[in-house]
XYZ file of C-alpha atoms in Angstrom:
126
model
C -22.947 -51.015 8.194
C -19.792 -49.490 9.096
C -17.445 -47.782 6.686
C -13.703 -47.407 6.899
C -13.276 -43.854 6.388
C -9.466 -44.219 6.047
C -8.249 -45.163 2.591
C -5.047 -47.219 2.665
C -2.316 -46.535 0.272
C -1.139 -49.135 -1.841
C 2.682 -49.543 -2.738
C 3.318 -49.701 -6.304
C 6.025 -51.967 -7.784
C 8.947 -48.884 -7.964
C 7.852 -47.991 -4.384
C 9.557 -49.004 -1.135
C 8.503 -48.216 2.346
C 10.950 -46.463 4.460
C 11.121 -45.542 8.161
C 12.568 -41.824 8.176
C 14.748 -41.357 11.429
C 16.183 -38.050 12.838
C 20.086 -38.121 13.920
C 21.561 -34.789 14.916
C 18.818 -32.973 13.041
C 19.275 -34.765 9.896
C 16.614 -37.234 8.268
C 17.741 -40.862 7.007
C 15.587 -43.584 5.608
C 15.812 -47.365 6.517
C 13.877 -49.730 5.006
C 10.677 -50.773 7.079
C 11.640 -54.533 6.326
C 14.737 -54.072 8.162
C 13.200 -52.611 11.237
C 12.252 -54.953 13.941
C 10.974 -52.624 16.392
C 11.481 -49.174 18.044
C 12.197 -49.181 21.837
C 13.031 -45.958 24.668
C 16.813 -46.043 24.854
C 17.410 -49.178 27.290
C 19.796 -49.590 30.208
C 22.979 -51.199 28.480
C 26.354 -52.885 29.650
C 29.312 -51.298 28.253
C 32.144 -53.730 27.041
C 35.579 -52.679 27.204
C 38.118 -52.142 24.259
C 35.266 -51.764 21.677
C 34.892 -49.073 19.307
C 33.838 -45.746 20.495
C 30.907 -45.790 18.130
C 29.356 -48.792 20.263
C 27.457 -47.981 23.626
C 27.614 -51.456 24.409
C 24.583 -54.414 24.831
C 21.366 -54.814 26.578
C 18.832 -57.483 26.885
C 15.720 -57.478 25.202
C 13.472 -60.325 26.225
C 16.218 -62.836 26.690
C 18.106 -61.786 23.192
C 21.368 -59.618 23.825
C 21.940 -56.558 20.932
C 24.711 -54.343 20.610
C 23.704 -50.451 20.219
C 25.513 -48.251 17.883
C 26.075 -44.813 17.692
C 26.264 -44.463 13.517
C 26.603 -40.645 14.379
C 30.237 -41.314 14.635
C 30.451 -43.400 11.621
C 28.844 -40.631 9.520
C 30.950 -37.713 11.526
C 27.740 -36.002 12.846
C 27.109 -34.027 15.686
C 27.433 -36.319 18.933
C 24.363 -35.461 21.135
C 23.759 -36.572 25.013
C 21.590 -39.666 25.457
C 18.521 -38.173 26.833
C 15.002 -40.271 28.344
C 13.333 -38.874 24.934
C 15.907 -41.183 22.776
C 15.018 -44.216 21.271
C 16.855 -47.339 19.757
C 15.557 -48.776 16.673
C 16.398 -52.598 16.389
C 17.429 -53.780 12.833
C 18.117 -56.984 11.160
C 19.959 -58.149 8.235
C 19.842 -61.725 7.171
C 21.700 -63.404 10.208
C 22.567 -60.138 12.523
C 20.608 -57.937 14.435
C 21.568 -54.591 16.171
C 20.113 -51.204 17.473
C 20.994 -47.725 16.534
C 20.680 -44.860 18.542
C 18.323 -42.279 17.127
C 16.730 -38.892 18.284
C 13.455 -39.486 16.709
C 11.300 -41.964 14.477
C 9.713 -39.268 12.191
C 7.433 -41.291 9.856
C 6.923 -44.050 7.561
C 6.972 -42.846 3.864
C 6.555 -44.763 0.523
C 9.293 -43.709 -1.751
C 9.641 -44.146 -5.459
C 12.877 -46.157 -5.888
C 13.713 -44.590 -9.216
C 14.042 -41.272 -6.886
C 16.571 -42.190 -4.738
C 20.116 -41.478 -5.015
C 22.997 -43.446 -3.624
C 25.990 -41.608 -2.342
C 29.165 -42.484 -4.070
C 32.929 -41.789 -2.795
C 32.697 -38.583 -4.420
C 29.749 -37.330 -2.540
C 30.050 -34.405 -0.060
C 30.289 -35.516 3.755
C 27.787 -32.382 4.361
C 24.333 -33.815 4.749
């Protein structure tokens, strides 16, 4: 008989699972349910007259997705795109899009009661 030595952690009612992403040295969490997949930074096509926070679009298995650099939206340091960077493909109801990240760090279970939602009076300094 083979026994599984790894114990699976169960998620309690107050916990949610988050993918921890690294952007410009800062860590951010996104609900795992929103993540479709993580891919190496793809070749993309620039689209003229778009906001500068949008790199362009790319084709993944016949589906066209945009790539957004949320660093600009969060007023973080902008980094040059390197071969080691990733795109995290996200979905929310009827839309899917990719965000440019430096790294995907981990997947964590977080107690929802400990999450603090920023408001307009919060500091921009992360």
